[in-house]
PDB file of C-alpha atoms and ligand atoms in Angstrom:
ATOM      1  CA  UNK A 241      -0.070   0.158  -0.318  1.00 77.00           C
ATOM      2  CA  UNK A 242       1.039   3.251  -0.881  1.00 89.00           C
ATOM      3  CA  UNK A 243       0.870   6.595   1.937  1.00 96.00           C
ATOM      4  CA  UNK A 244       2.546   8.933  -0.238  1.00 96.00           C
ATOM      5  CA  UNK A 245      -0.795  10.674  -0.801  1.00 98.00           C
ATOM      6  CA  UNK A 246      -1.990  10.433   2.873  1.00 98.00           C
ATOM      7  CA  UNK A 247      -0.652  12.374   5.534  1.00 98.00           C
ATOM      8  CA  UNK A 248      -0.122  11.079   9.435  1.00 99.00           C
ATOM      9  CA  UNK A 249      -1.007  13.548  12.035  1.00 99.00           C
ATOM     10  CA  UNK A 250       1.299  12.874  15.284  1.00 99.00           C
ATOM     11  CA  UNK A 251       0.491  14.883  18.354  1.00 99.00           C
ATOM     12  CA  UNK A 252       2.689  15.602  20.864  1.00 98.00           C
ATOM     13  CA  UNK A 253       5.746  15.089  18.332  1.00 98.00           C
ATOM     14  CA  UNK A 254       7.722  18.481  19.443  1.00 98.00           C
ATOM     15  CA  UNK A 255       9.422  16.991  22.140  1.00 98.00           C
ATOM     16  CA  UNK A 256      13.458  16.038  21.333  1.00 97.00           C
ATOM     17  CA  UNK A 257      13.702  13.002  22.704  1.00 97.00           C
ATOM     18  CA  UNK A 258      10.130  11.964  22.597  1.00 98.00           C
ATOM     19  CA  UNK A 259       8.098   9.036  21.125  1.00 98.00           C
ATOM     20  CA  UNK A 260       6.207  11.489  19.393  1.00 98.00           C
ATOM     21  CA  UNK A 261       8.922  12.878  17.187  1.00 98.00           C
ATOM     22  CA  UNK A 262      10.570   9.158  16.680  1.00 98.00           C
ATOM     23  CA  UNK A 263       6.946   8.287  15.454  1.00 98.00           C
ATOM     24  CA  UNK A 264       6.950  11.236  13.243  1.00 98.00           C
ATOM     25  CA  UNK A 265      10.224   9.865  11.764  1.00 98.00           C
ATOM     26  CA  UNK A 266       9.851   6.390  11.226  1.00 98.00           C
ATOM     27  CA  UNK A 267       6.435   7.106   9.544  1.00 98.00           C
ATOM     28  CA  UNK A 268       8.045   9.669   7.187  1.00 98.00           C
ATOM     29  CA  UNK A 269      10.929   7.156   6.183  1.00 98.00           C
ATOM     30  CA  UNK A 270       7.884   4.710   5.138  1.00 98.00           C
ATOM     31  CA  UNK A 271       6.419   7.390   3.336  1.00 98.00           C
ATOM     32  CA  UNK A 272       3.879   9.202   4.829  1.00 98.00           C
ATOM     33  CA  UNK A 273       3.326  13.031   4.952  1.00 98.00           C
ATOM     34  CA  UNK A 274       3.343  14.129   8.358  1.00 99.00           C
ATOM     35  CA  UNK A 275       1.804  16.881  10.530  1.00 99.00           C
ATOM     36  CA  UNK A 276       2.676  17.414  13.606  1.00 98.00           C
ATOM     37  CA  UNK A 277       0.755  19.125  16.309  1.00 98.00           C
ATOM     38  CA  UNK A 278       2.115  20.125  19.757  1.00 98.00           C
ATOM     39  CA  UNK A 279       1.901  22.778  22.775  1.00 98.00           C
ATOM     40  CA  UNK A 280       5.977  23.967  21.778  1.00 98.00           C
ATOM     41  CA  UNK A 281       4.704  25.494  18.204  1.00 98.00           C
ATOM     42  CA  UNK A 282       8.647  25.900  17.826  1.00 98.00           C
ATOM     43  CA  UNK A 283       9.274  22.273  18.487  1.00 98.00           C
ATOM     44  CA  UNK A 284       6.675  21.172  16.081  1.00 98.00           C
ATOM     45  CA  UNK A 285       8.124  23.508  13.136  1.00 98.00           C
ATOM     46  CA  UNK A 286      11.284  22.542  14.137  1.00 98.00           C
ATOM     47  CA  UNK A 287      10.374  18.697  13.835  1.00 98.00           C
ATOM     48  CA  UNK A 288       8.137  19.093  10.664  1.00 98.00           C
ATOM     49  CA  UNK A 289      11.425  21.025   8.934  1.00 98.00           C
ATOM     50  CA  UNK A 290      13.345  18.133   9.633  1.00 98.00           C
ATOM     51  CA  UNK A 291      11.580  15.704   8.448  1.00 98.00           C
ATOM     52  CA  UNK A 292      10.993  16.967   5.341  1.00 98.00           C
ATOM     53  CA  UNK A 293      14.645  17.756   4.678  1.00 98.00           C
ATOM     54  CA  UNK A 294      15.527  14.366   6.156  1.00 98.00           C
ATOM     55  CA  UNK A 295      12.681  12.269   4.558  1.00 98.00           C
ATOM     56  CA  UNK A 296      11.594  14.099   1.228  1.00 98.00           C
ATOM     57  CA  UNK A 297       8.137  14.003   2.351  1.00 98.00           C
ATOM     58  CA  UNK A 298       5.885  17.168   2.875  1.00 98.00           C
ATOM     59  CA  UNK A 299       5.700  18.252   6.805  1.00 98.00           C
ATOM     60  CA  UNK A 300       3.981  20.819   8.430  1.00 99.00           C
ATOM     61  CA  UNK A 301       4.067  21.706  11.939  1.00 98.00           C
ATOM     62  CA  UNK A 302       1.542  23.726  14.080  1.00 98.00           C
ATOM     63  CA  UNK A 303       1.254  25.231  17.950  1.00 98.00           C
ATOM     64  CA  UNK A 304      -1.525  23.299  18.986  1.00 98.00           C
ATOM     65  CA  UNK A 305      -3.236  22.654  22.562  1.00 99.00           C
ATOM     66  CA  UNK A 306      -5.166  19.280  22.205  1.00 99.00           C
ATOM     67  CA  UNK A 307      -7.035  20.047  25.295  1.00 98.00           C
ATOM     68  CA  UNK A 308      -8.700  22.839  23.296  1.00 98.00           C
ATOM     69  CA  UNK A 309     -11.411  21.946  20.596  1.00 98.00           C
ATOM     70  CA  UNK A 310     -11.223  25.350  19.158  1.00 98.00           C
ATOM     71  CA  UNK A 311      -7.483  25.067  19.111  1.00 98.00           C
ATOM     72  CA  UNK A 312      -7.770  21.723  17.688  1.00 99.00           C
ATOM     73  CA  UNK A 313      -9.850  23.224  14.986  1.00 98.00           C
ATOM     74  CA  UNK A 314      -7.753  25.739  13.942  1.00 98.00           C
ATOM     75  CA  UNK A 315      -4.203  23.486  13.828  1.00 98.00           C
ATOM     76  CA  UNK A 316      -6.146  21.140  11.487  1.00 98.00           C
ATOM     77  CA  UNK A 317      -7.471  23.593   9.445  1.00 98.00           C
ATOM     78  CA  UNK A 318      -3.990  24.460   8.639  1.00 98.00           C
ATOM     79  CA  UNK A 319      -2.620  21.200   8.426  1.00 98.00           C
ATOM     80  CA  UNK A 320      -5.587  20.450   5.876  1.00 98.00           C
ATOM     81  CA  UNK A 321      -4.604  23.398   4.054  1.00 98.00           C
ATOM     82  CA  UNK A 322      -0.772  22.593   3.420  1.00 98.00           C
ATOM     83  CA  UNK A 323      -0.563  18.586   3.122  1.00 98.00           C
ATOM     84  CA  UNK A 324      -2.217  15.903   1.590  1.00 98.00           C
ATOM     85  CA  UNK A 325      -5.746  14.197   3.280  1.00 98.00           C
ATOM     86  CA  UNK A 326      -5.249  12.572   6.330  1.00 98.00           C
ATOM     87  CA  UNK A 327      -4.875   8.602   6.524  1.00 98.00           C
ATOM     88  CA  UNK A 328      -3.237   8.490  10.232  1.00 99.00           C
ATOM     89  CA  UNK A 329      -3.814   9.790  13.595  1.00 99.00           C
ATOM     90  CA  UNK A 330      -1.285   9.171  16.133  1.00 99.00           C
ATOM     91  CA  UNK A 331      -2.615  10.090  19.706  1.00 98.00           C
ATOM     92  CA  UNK A 332       1.115  11.067  21.093  1.00 98.00           C
ATOM     93  CA  UNK A 333       0.397  13.965  23.154  1.00 98.00           C
ATOM     94  CA  UNK A 334       0.720  13.328  27.106  1.00 98.00           C
ATOM     95  CA  UNK A 335       1.722  14.192  30.264  1.00 98.00           C
ATOM     96  CA  UNK A 336       2.412  12.230  33.399  1.00 97.00           C
ATOM     97  CA  UNK A 337       2.589  12.826  37.366  1.00 96.00           C
ATOM     98  CA  UNK A 338       3.819  10.724  40.142  1.00 95.00           C
ATOM     99  CA  UNK A 339       1.864  12.539  42.561  1.00 97.00           C
ATOM    100  CA  UNK A 340       0.333  10.237  45.226  1.00 97.00           C
ATOM    101  CA  UNK A 341      -3.310   9.654  45.324  1.00 98.00           C
ATOM    102  CA  UNK A 342      -3.544  11.506  49.274  1.00 98.00           C
ATOM    103  CA  UNK A 343      -1.694  14.617  47.825  1.00 98.00           C
ATOM    104  CA  UNK A 344      -3.174  14.957  44.046  1.00 98.00           C
ATOM    105  CA  UNK A 345      -5.636  18.105  43.985  1.00 98.00           C
ATOM    106  CA  UNK A 346      -8.727  18.147  41.566  1.00 98.00           C
ATOM    107  CA  UNK A 347      -6.709  20.475  39.233  1.00 98.00           C
ATOM    108  CA  UNK A 348      -3.786  18.094  38.909  1.00 98.00           C
ATOM    109  CA  UNK A 349      -6.289  15.429  38.283  1.00 98.00           C
ATOM    110  CA  UNK A 350      -8.473  16.904  35.529  1.00 98.00           C
ATOM    111  CA  UNK A 351      -5.038  18.192  33.835  1.00 98.00           C
ATOM    112  CA  UNK A 352      -3.665  14.581  33.451  1.00 98.00           C
ATOM    113  CA  UNK A 353      -7.572  13.648  32.164  1.00 98.00           C
ATOM    114  CA  UNK A 354      -7.546  16.665  29.713  1.00 98.00           C
ATOM    115  CA  UNK A 355      -4.559  15.939  28.093  1.00 98.00           C
ATOM    116  CA  UNK A 356      -4.795  12.340  27.705  1.00 98.00           C
ATOM    117  CA  UNK A 357      -8.173  11.342  26.977  1.00 98.00           C
ATOM    118  CA  UNK A 358      -9.821  14.745  26.036  1.00 98.00           C
ATOM    119  CA  UNK A 359      -6.932  15.551  24.205  1.00 98.00           C
ATOM    120  CA  UNK A 360      -7.702  12.364  22.161  1.00 98.00           C
ATOM    121  CA  UNK A 361     -11.125  12.980  21.681  1.00 98.00           C
ATOM    122  CA  UNK A 362     -10.707  16.423  20.398  1.00 98.00           C
ATOM    123  CA  UNK A 363      -8.386  15.396  17.751  1.00 99.00           C
ATOM    124  CA  UNK A 364     -10.224  12.121  16.840  1.00 99.00           C
ATOM    125  CA  UNK A 365     -13.624  13.425  16.737  1.00 98.00           C
ATOM    126  CA  UNK A 366     -12.728  16.382  14.454  1.00 98.00           C
ATOM    127  CA  UNK A 367     -10.551  13.768  12.080  1.00 98.00           C
ATOM    128  CA  UNK A 368     -12.337  10.587  12.252  1.00 98.00           C
ATOM    129  CA  UNK A 369     -15.193  11.557   9.838  1.00 98.00           C
ATOM    130  CA  UNK A 370     -13.058  12.340   7.094  1.00 98.00           C
ATOM    131  CA  UNK A 371     -11.166   8.944   8.022  1.00 98.00           C
ATOM    132  CA  UNK A 372     -14.471   6.897   7.113  1.00 98.00           C
ATOM    133  CA  UNK A 373     -15.809   8.904   4.196  1.00 98.00           C
ATOM    134  CA  UNK A 374     -12.449   8.332   2.422  1.00 98.00           C
ATOM    135  CA  UNK A 375     -12.933   4.267   3.712  1.00 98.00           C
ATOM    136  CA  UNK A 376      -9.190   4.172   5.271  1.00 98.00           C
ATOM    137  CA  UNK A 377      -8.113   5.290   8.183  1.00 98.00           C
ATOM    138  CA  UNK A 378      -5.153   4.425  11.285  1.00 98.00           C
ATOM    139  CA  UNK A 379      -5.666   5.513  14.869  1.00 99.00           C
ATOM    140  CA  UNK A 380      -3.086   4.710  17.235  1.00 99.00           C
ATOM    141  CA  UNK A 381      -3.444   5.874  21.070  1.00 98.00           C
ATOM    142  CA  UNK A 382      -0.292   5.930  23.398  1.00 98.00           C
ATOM    143  CA  UNK A 383      -1.540   4.215  26.662  1.00 98.00           C
ATOM    144  CA  UNK A 384       0.784   2.737  28.941  1.00 98.00           C
ATOM    145  CA  UNK A 385       1.589  -0.412  31.120  1.00 96.00           C
ATOM    146  CA  UNK A 386       0.656   1.512  33.870  1.00 96.00           C
ATOM    147  CA  UNK A 387      -2.909   1.611  32.891  1.00 97.00           C
ATOM    148  CA  UNK A 388      -2.865  -2.464  32.702  1.00 94.00           C
ATOM    149  CA  UNK A 389      -0.852  -2.777  36.105  1.00 92.00           C
ATOM    150  CA  UNK A 390      -2.094  -0.054  38.141  1.00 93.00           C
ATOM    151  CA  UNK A 391       0.999   1.996  37.937  1.00 90.00           C
ATOM    152  CA  UNK A 392       4.137   0.535  39.427  1.00 87.00           C
ATOM    153  CA  UNK A 393       6.503   2.948  36.954  1.00 92.00           C
ATOM    154  CA  UNK A 394       6.352   6.480  36.956  1.00 94.00           C
ATOM    155  CA  UNK A 395       2.839   7.893  37.096  1.00 95.00           C
ATOM    156  CA  UNK A 396       0.606   7.967  39.951  1.00 96.00           C
ATOM    157  CA  UNK A 397      -2.973   6.948  39.844  1.00 98.00           C
ATOM    158  CA  UNK A 398      -4.281   9.916  38.071  1.00 98.00           C
ATOM    159  CA  UNK A 399      -2.035   8.529  34.958  1.00 98.00           C
ATOM    160  CA  UNK A 400      -2.766   5.120  35.430  1.00 98.00           C
ATOM    161  CA  UNK A 401      -6.818   6.265  35.135  1.00 98.00           C
ATOM    162  CA  UNK A 402      -6.498   8.421  32.445  1.00 98.00           C
ATOM    163  CA  UNK A 403      -4.546   5.866  30.342  1.00 98.00           C
ATOM    164  CA  UNK A 404      -6.921   3.211  31.243  1.00 98.00           C
ATOM    165  CA  UNK A 405      -9.188   5.721  30.119  1.00 98.00           C
ATOM    166  CA  UNK A 406      -7.728   5.655  26.272  1.00 98.00           C
ATOM    167  CA  UNK A 407      -8.075   1.728  26.191  1.00 98.00           C
ATOM    168  CA  UNK A 408     -11.269   1.481  26.495  1.00 98.00           C
ATOM    169  CA  UNK A 409     -11.722   4.732  24.198  1.00 98.00           C
ATOM    170  CA  UNK A 410      -9.370   2.991  21.683  1.00 98.00           C
ATOM    171  CA  UNK A 411     -11.363  -0.519  21.772  1.00 98.00           C
ATOM    172  CA  UNK A 412     -14.787   0.618  21.932  1.00 98.00           C
ATOM    173  CA  UNK A 413     -13.761   3.209  18.795  1.00 98.00           C
ATOM    174  CA  UNK A 414     -12.169   0.045  16.968  1.00 98.00           C
ATOM    175  CA  UNK A 415     -15.450  -1.744  17.209  1.00 98.00           C
ATOM    176  CA  UNK A 416     -17.454   1.467  15.551  1.00 98.00           C
ATOM    177  CA  UNK A 417     -15.167   2.134  12.807  1.00 98.00           C
ATOM    178  CA  UNK A 418     -13.588  -0.659  12.033  1.00 98.00           C
ATOM    179  CA  UNK A 419     -16.535  -1.908   9.714  1.00 98.00           C
ATOM    180  CA  UNK A 420     -15.131   1.592   7.593  1.00 98.00           C
ATOM    181  CA  UNK A 421     -11.648   0.606   6.657  1.00 98.00           C
ATOM    182  CA  UNK A 422     -10.593   2.327   9.791  1.00 98.00           C
ATOM    183  CA  UNK A 423      -8.540   0.628  12.345  1.00 98.00           C
ATOM    184  CA  UNK A 424      -7.920   1.855  15.940  1.00 98.00           C
ATOM    185  CA  UNK A 425      -5.163   0.255  18.134  1.00 98.00           C
ATOM    186  CA  UNK A 426      -3.361   0.966  21.429  1.00 98.00           C
ATOM    187  CA  UNK A 427       0.428   0.389  22.362  1.00 98.00           C
ATOM    188  CA  UNK A 428       1.246   0.579  26.212  1.00 98.00           C
ATOM    189  CA  UNK A 429       4.696   1.171  26.696  1.00 97.00           C
ATOM    190  CA  UNK A 430       6.939   0.360  29.841  1.00 95.00           C
ATOM    191  CA  UNK A 431       9.547   2.894  30.922  1.00 95.00           C
ATOM    192  CA  UNK A 432      10.713   4.864  27.732  1.00 97.00           C
ATOM    193  CA  UNK A 433      13.915   6.514  27.847  1.00 96.00           C
ATOM    194  CA  UNK A 434      12.492  10.155  26.954  1.00 97.00           C
ATOM    195  CA  UNK A 435      11.920  13.707  28.938  1.00 95.00           C
ATOM    196  CA  UNK A 436       8.525  12.652  30.279  1.00 94.00           C
ATOM    197  CA  UNK A 437       9.532  12.304  33.851  1.00 92.00           C
ATOM    198  CA  UNK A 438      11.487  15.772  33.411  1.00 92.00           C
ATOM    199  CA  UNK A 439      14.224  14.459  36.075  1.00 92.00           C
ATOM    200  CA  UNK A 440      12.184  13.126  38.741  1.00 92.00           C
ATOM    201  CA  UNK A 441      12.887   9.521  37.778  1.00 93.00           C
ATOM    202  CA  UNK A 442      16.483   9.119  39.478  1.00 92.00           C
ATOM    203  CA  UNK A 443      18.778   6.875  42.135  1.00 93.00           C
ATOM    204  CA  UNK A 444      16.629   4.319  44.282  1.00 93.00           C
ATOM    205  CA  UNK A 445      13.311   5.155  42.434  1.00 91.00           C
ATOM    206  CA  UNK A 446      15.223   4.734  38.954  1.00 93.00           C
ATOM    207  CA  UNK A 447      16.615   1.210  40.178  1.00 94.00           C
ATOM    208  CA  UNK A 448      13.198  -0.135  41.518  1.00 92.00           C
ATOM    209  CA  UNK A 449      11.418   0.394  38.319  1.00 92.00           C
ATOM    210  CA  UNK A 450      14.140  -0.995  36.212  1.00 94.00           C
ATOM    211  CA  UNK A 451      14.376  -4.194  38.493  1.00 93.00           C
ATOM    212  CA  UNK A 452      10.783  -5.243  37.351  1.00 90.00           C
ATOM    213  CA  UNK A 453      11.755  -4.890  33.523  1.00 92.00           C
ATOM    214  CA  UNK A 454      13.122  -8.049  32.471  1.00 91.00           C
ATOM    215  CA  UNK A 455      15.558  -6.792  29.986  1.00 93.00           C
ATOM    216  CA  UNK A 456      16.866  -4.237  32.888  1.00 93.00           C
ATOM    217  CA  UNK A 457      16.808  -1.065  30.880  1.00 95.00           C
ATOM    218  CA  UNK A 458      14.904   1.793  29.811  1.00 96.00           C
ATOM    219  CA  UNK A 459      13.043   0.794  25.988  1.00 96.00           C
ATOM    220  CA  UNK A 460      14.020   3.246  23.780  1.00 97.00           C
ATOM    221  CA  UNK A 461      11.414   5.721  21.456  1.00 98.00           C
ATOM    222  CA  UNK A 462      12.378   4.455  18.231  1.00 98.00           C
ATOM    223  CA  UNK A 463      11.052   0.858  19.318  1.00 96.00           C
ATOM    224  CA  UNK A 464       7.499   2.305  20.200  1.00 98.00           C
ATOM    225  CA  UNK A 465       7.702   4.282  16.984  1.00 98.00           C
ATOM    226  CA  UNK A 466       8.458   1.205  14.940  1.00 98.00           C
ATOM    227  CA  UNK A 467       5.633  -0.477  16.428  1.00 98.00           C
ATOM    228  CA  UNK A 468       3.339   2.547  15.603  1.00 98.00           C
ATOM    229  CA  UNK A 469       4.578   2.684  12.094  1.00 98.00           C
ATOM    230  CA  UNK A 470       3.475  -0.834  11.525  1.00 98.00           C
ATOM    231  CA  UNK A 471       0.473  -0.470  13.077  1.00 98.00           C
ATOM    232  CA  UNK A 472      -0.091   2.102  10.762  1.00 98.00           C
TER     233      UNK A 472
HETATM  234  P1  NAD B  10       7.409  13.767  26.034  1.00 52.99           P
HETATM  235  O1  NAD B  10       7.154  14.456  27.263  1.00 52.99           O
HETATM  236  O2  NAD B  10       8.581  13.699  25.573  1.00 52.99           O
HETATM  237  O3  NAD B  10       6.414  14.291  24.974  1.00 52.99           O
HETATM  238  C1  NAD B  10       5.309  14.736  25.065  1.00 52.99           C
HETATM  239  C2  NAD B  10       4.810  15.691  24.260  1.00 52.99           C
HETATM  240  O4  NAD B  10       3.375  16.040  24.225  1.00 52.99           O
HETATM  241  C3  NAD B  10       5.617  16.985  24.315  1.00 52.99           C
HETATM  242  O5  NAD B  10       6.284  17.203  22.887  1.00 52.99           O
HETATM  243  C4  NAD B  10       4.455  17.807  24.616  1.00 52.99           C
HETATM  244  O6  NAD B  10       4.753  19.414  24.204  1.00 52.99           O
HETATM  245  C5  NAD B  10       3.254  17.382  24.340  1.00 52.99           C
HETATM  246  N1  NAD B  10       2.081  18.330  25.161  1.00 52.99           N
HETATM  247  C6  NAD B  10       1.956  18.017  26.322  1.00 52.99           C
HETATM  248  N2  NAD B  10       0.388  18.594  26.721  1.00 52.99           N
HETATM  249  C7  NAD B  10       0.429  19.066  25.454  1.00 52.99           C
HETATM  250  C8  NAD B  10      -1.264  19.776  24.887  1.00 52.99           C
HETATM  251  N3  NAD B  10      -2.027  20.138  25.852  1.00 52.99           N
HETATM  252  N4  NAD B  10      -1.206  19.921  23.519  1.00 52.99           N
HETATM  253  C9  NAD B  10      -0.485  19.408  22.982  1.00 52.99           C
HETATM  254  N5  NAD B  10       0.967  18.623  22.902  1.00 52.99           N
HETATM  255  C10 NAD B  10       0.769  18.323  24.198  1.00 52.99           C
HETATM  256  O7  NAD B  10       6.688  12.611  26.290  1.00 52.99           O
HETATM  257  P2  NAD B  10       6.968  10.790  26.036  1.00 52.99           P
HETATM  258  O8  NAD B  10       7.504  10.013  27.049  1.00 52.99           O
HETATM  259  O9  NAD B  10       7.240  10.961  24.145  1.00 52.99           O
HETATM  260  O10 NAD B  10       5.303  10.529  25.733  1.00 52.99           O
HETATM  261  C11 NAD B  10       4.401  10.298  24.459  1.00 52.99           C
HETATM  262  C12 NAD B  10       3.414   9.904  25.081  1.00 52.99           C
HETATM  263  O11 NAD B  10       3.683   8.320  25.301  1.00 52.99           O
HETATM  264  C13 NAD B  10       2.628   9.916  26.080  1.00 52.99           C
HETATM  265  O12 NAD B  10       1.095  10.043  25.819  1.00 52.99           O
HETATM  266  C14 NAD B  10       2.854   9.042  27.248  1.00 52.99           C
HETATM  267  O13 NAD B  10       2.181   9.024  28.235  1.00 52.99           O
HETATM  268  C15 NAD B  10       3.095   7.960  26.536  1.00 52.99           C
HETATM  269  N6  NAD B  10       3.985   6.869  27.327  1.00 52.99           N
HETATM  270  C16 NAD B  10       5.106   7.184  27.595  1.00 52.99           C
HETATM  271  C17 NAD B  10       5.703   6.431  28.398  1.00 52.99           C
HETATM  272  C18 NAD B  10       7.338   7.012  28.653  1.00 52.99           C
HETATM  273  O14 NAD B  10       7.853   6.101  29.261  1.00 52.99           O
HETATM  274  N7  NAD B  10       8.126   7.876  28.169  1.00 52.99           N
HETATM  275  C19 NAD B  10       5.610   5.191  28.766  1.00 52.99           C
HETATM  276  C20 NAD B  10       4.018   4.669  28.129  1.00 52.99           C
HETATM  277  C21 NAD B  10       3.350   5.778  27.567  1.00 52.99           C
END
């Protein structure tokens, strides 16, 4: 299947060492045109330039807060005027926090859900009709092993709950959209070597987490990127 006439939208691909950027590169290497949506507008534009130069595909980077439907609408209007029709959506933008449940505030709880769950909803709700209309689509969610085993990595209860929410979202959506040629999948990585923990997973805490990983080390962003590219 050729994807050179299609665009993959990857949210949260602005961060330098993130899963999103690695995924945008892997998808571009497979022939997809790329649209990056990130809160970090400079990062989004930077990765788009990098991708167009390195892979010879079309790429656009737009500043966007996925939690805000109006921001998503504005960003995707730019995307649709700049690159070929969207064929894939990677709901990668996400935030985490290790705050223990007895210390978590409603604001923090809401924020974790807003980015991970509402953000995925805003982007997917806006793009799914076009995928269905064109009879082809690939949607991938970034859940986490935290959702399946109830933490034990870095994120606290809010993160596990939000990532579990994404799993249910993806499973139910797969049932609805599958008959229209749109597949929906989730990947649930363990600890991956990115900057999402903001330097807060160090020392004994890091050792404890790694002791529970069969290969004894963090995963690499490129490994997850290859899996997402396969699913697309
Ligand atoms: P990262 O912090 O490197 O990148 C996250 C990106 O999301 C950043 O570029 C950030 O600017 C963007 N972002 C945050 N809030 C946003 C918003 N409101 N609107 C638009 N963009 C926003 O993180 P990462 O480690 O690459 O994680 C990517 C995804 O994978 C996340 O959903 C994360 O929960 C998930 N995940 C990560 C790990 C891990 O160990 N790193 C494990 C399992 C799942």
